[in-house]
Amino acid sequence: MPIARPAASVALEGFELRVLHLPLVSPFTTSFGTETVREVIVVRAMTADGEGWGEIVTQDAPLYSSEYTQGAWDVATRFLIPALLRRGTVAPHEVAGILEPFIGHRMAKAGLELALLDAALRLEGRSLGDHLGAVRDRVPSGVSVGIQRDPAALVETVRGYLDEGYVRIKIKIKPGRDVDDTAAVRDAFGGIPLQVDANSAYTLADAGTLAELDRFDLLLIEQPLQEDDIVDHATLAKQLRTPVCLDESIVSAKAAADAIALGSASVINIKAGRVGGYLEAVRVHDLCRDASVPVWCGGMLETGIGRAANAALAALPGFTLPGDVSASSRFYRRDIVTEPAVLEDGHVRVPTGPGLGVEIDPVALDEVTVEKVVVRS
Ligand code: NPG
């Protein structure tokens, strides 16, 4: 369902941006590299009637997408924030239109829009989940498992997450670390809900190897080819029994519609940052639902801010597969919110308080802040 009642306007006075360095509980390895510290930008919208928080999910380097921290910082402070402040009074649903002249930079735009959504909904006393159209009070929690030293180590890591109660396992793969890793997890744990994520590491020439994964009855294979390989993904999908899910390629509702029309994906991962905001994410959800394409909520190692918003999004009715909406403790020893998301019976609760429904822990936030700027009207 499209959002029926837009959130109210807020009188903008400024924005504070902070770069955070959050140490990870263990290194996270994907086909594009290993992270030990999550670098991320947190946004505080300052309005005449209070504040709102958002998160720009870029990483320190442009390895997952073309966006990265210092690029987002620059475009936000130089172009995006000034454009919003020039308007003065802005409703969250107007943000995308105001920022549209600036090409790309969707993660930066999403973070700013989320801060406005939080500010506006707090004023109205409505939760983000209510606003987006959530129909559940908790969402099933899947976990994304990085590439480990060897398949045996992977099995032990997966065992730990299954013991904690995660209801779906996603393992990262790359050339040379695919069939054996998947076989090891399948053999060790039988018919658990299992999927793999290649983060664009393959080409069509690898179709034979990827078809070997068909025997493991995976829920899906995520983003095997490059972001722009929308036609190649359609060609590959015809050669695999495993459903192809797109992540990096889906940068908007239009991109999702194109991918579905071409047969490039039969499942879609929705990440609000990647598509330019939670409101566009709802549009992706709506069109996938109309096309009977299942969706699930992706994760970008969010802090408690983005994690709360993701739980709200994942509670929409078309999210029929468990998402990468795990407990905060999957990544962080100390989060920047006072009540970080926890795993309860394999689920994460959808916050019900006004706005994001989480409160910032100012001491924890200061401790991980490495750079800060305030841009005022
Ligand atoms: O649970 O937040 C999470 C992480 C899920 O694997 C995950 N994210 O490719 O989807 C991905 C990957 C990612 C993380 C990509 C951070 C880019 C940045």
Short mmCIF file of N, CA and C and ligand atoms in Angstrom, two decimals, residues 28 32 59 64 144 170 172 197 199 222 247 271 299-302 307 324 326 331, ligand 1:
data_model
loop_
_atom_site.label_atom_id
_atom_site.label_comp_id
_atom_site.label_asym_id
_atom_site.label_seq_id
_atom_site.Cartn_x
_atom_site.Cartn_y
_atom_site.Cartn_z
N PHE A 28 34.68 -8.86 9.34
CA PHE A 28 33.60 -9.24 8.42
C PHE A 28 34.19 -9.24 7.01
N PHE A 32 34.56 -8.41 -1.48
CA PHE A 32 35.28 -7.16 -1.77
C PHE A 32 36.22 -6.69 -0.65
N GLN A 59 30.49 3.24 3.27
CA GLN A 59 31.68 2.70 3.93
C GLN A 59 32.87 3.59 3.65
N TYR A 64 31.66 -1.54 -2.27
CA TYR A 64 30.33 -2.16 -2.46
C TYR A 64 29.56 -1.38 -3.52
N SER A 144 24.03 -12.64 8.31
CA SER A 144 24.96 -12.68 7.19
C SER A 144 26.32 -13.08 7.74
N LYS A 170 22.89 -16.65 5.78
CA LYS A 170 23.42 -16.24 4.46
C LYS A 170 24.93 -16.31 4.56
N LYS A 172 28.64 -15.57 2.64
CA LYS A 172 29.29 -14.83 1.57
C LYS A 172 30.11 -15.81 0.75
N ASP A 197 25.63 -15.08 -0.98
CA ASP A 197 25.77 -13.71 -1.49
C ASP A 197 27.15 -13.53 -2.11
N ASN A 199 28.14 -10.69 -3.89
CA ASN A 199 28.56 -9.28 -4.01
C ASN A 199 29.28 -9.01 -5.34
N GLU A 222 22.49 -14.32 -4.29
CA GLU A 222 22.37 -12.86 -4.33
C GLU A 222 23.51 -12.25 -5.15
N ASP A 247 20.73 -7.26 -5.47
CA ASP A 247 20.98 -6.29 -4.40
C ASP A 247 21.58 -5.03 -5.05
N LYS A 271 17.31 -2.40 0.26
CA LYS A 271 18.10 -1.64 1.24
C LYS A 271 17.75 -0.18 1.02
N GLY A 299 20.91 -5.55 4.92
CA GLY A 299 21.54 -4.82 6.01
C GLY A 299 22.86 -4.24 5.55
N MET A 300 23.27 -3.16 6.18
CA MET A 300 24.56 -2.53 5.88
C MET A 300 25.30 -2.29 7.19
N LEU A 301 25.26 -3.26 8.07
CA LEU A 301 25.90 -3.15 9.39
C LEU A 301 25.47 -1.84 10.07
N GLU A 302 24.16 -1.61 10.09
CA GLU A 302 23.65 -0.36 10.64
C GLU A 302 23.87 -0.24 12.14
N ARG A 307 19.18 0.28 12.15
CA ARG A 307 18.65 -1.04 12.51
C ARG A 307 17.18 -0.94 12.92
N ASP A 324 18.36 -9.51 6.58
CA ASP A 324 19.59 -9.32 7.36
C ASP A 324 19.30 -8.27 8.43
N SER A 326 19.63 -8.38 11.99
CA SER A 326 20.08 -9.18 13.13
C SER A 326 20.18 -8.31 14.37
N PHE A 331 27.18 -7.47 15.45
CA PHE A 331 28.29 -6.66 14.96
C PHE A 331 29.00 -5.84 16.04
O1 NPG B 1 23.45 -7.71 8.61
O2 NPG B 1 23.83 -5.63 8.33
C1 NPG B 1 24.04 -6.80 8.07
C2 NPG B 1 25.06 -7.11 7.00
C3 NPG B 1 24.47 -7.82 5.85
O3 NPG B 1 25.98 -8.90 4.39
C4 NPG B 1 25.43 -7.88 4.71
N1 NPG B 1 25.65 -6.73 4.08
O4 NPG B 1 26.45 -7.09 0.68
O5 NPG B 1 24.61 -7.10 1.73
C5 NPG B 1 25.82 -6.94 1.71
C6 NPG B 1 26.56 -6.59 2.98
C7 NPG B 1 27.15 -5.21 3.04
C8 NPG B 1 27.46 -4.66 4.23
C9 NPG B 1 27.42 -4.48 1.95
C10 NPG B 1 28.00 -3.38 4.34
C11 NPG B 1 27.95 -3.23 2.05
C12 NPG B 1 28.24 -2.68 3.24
#
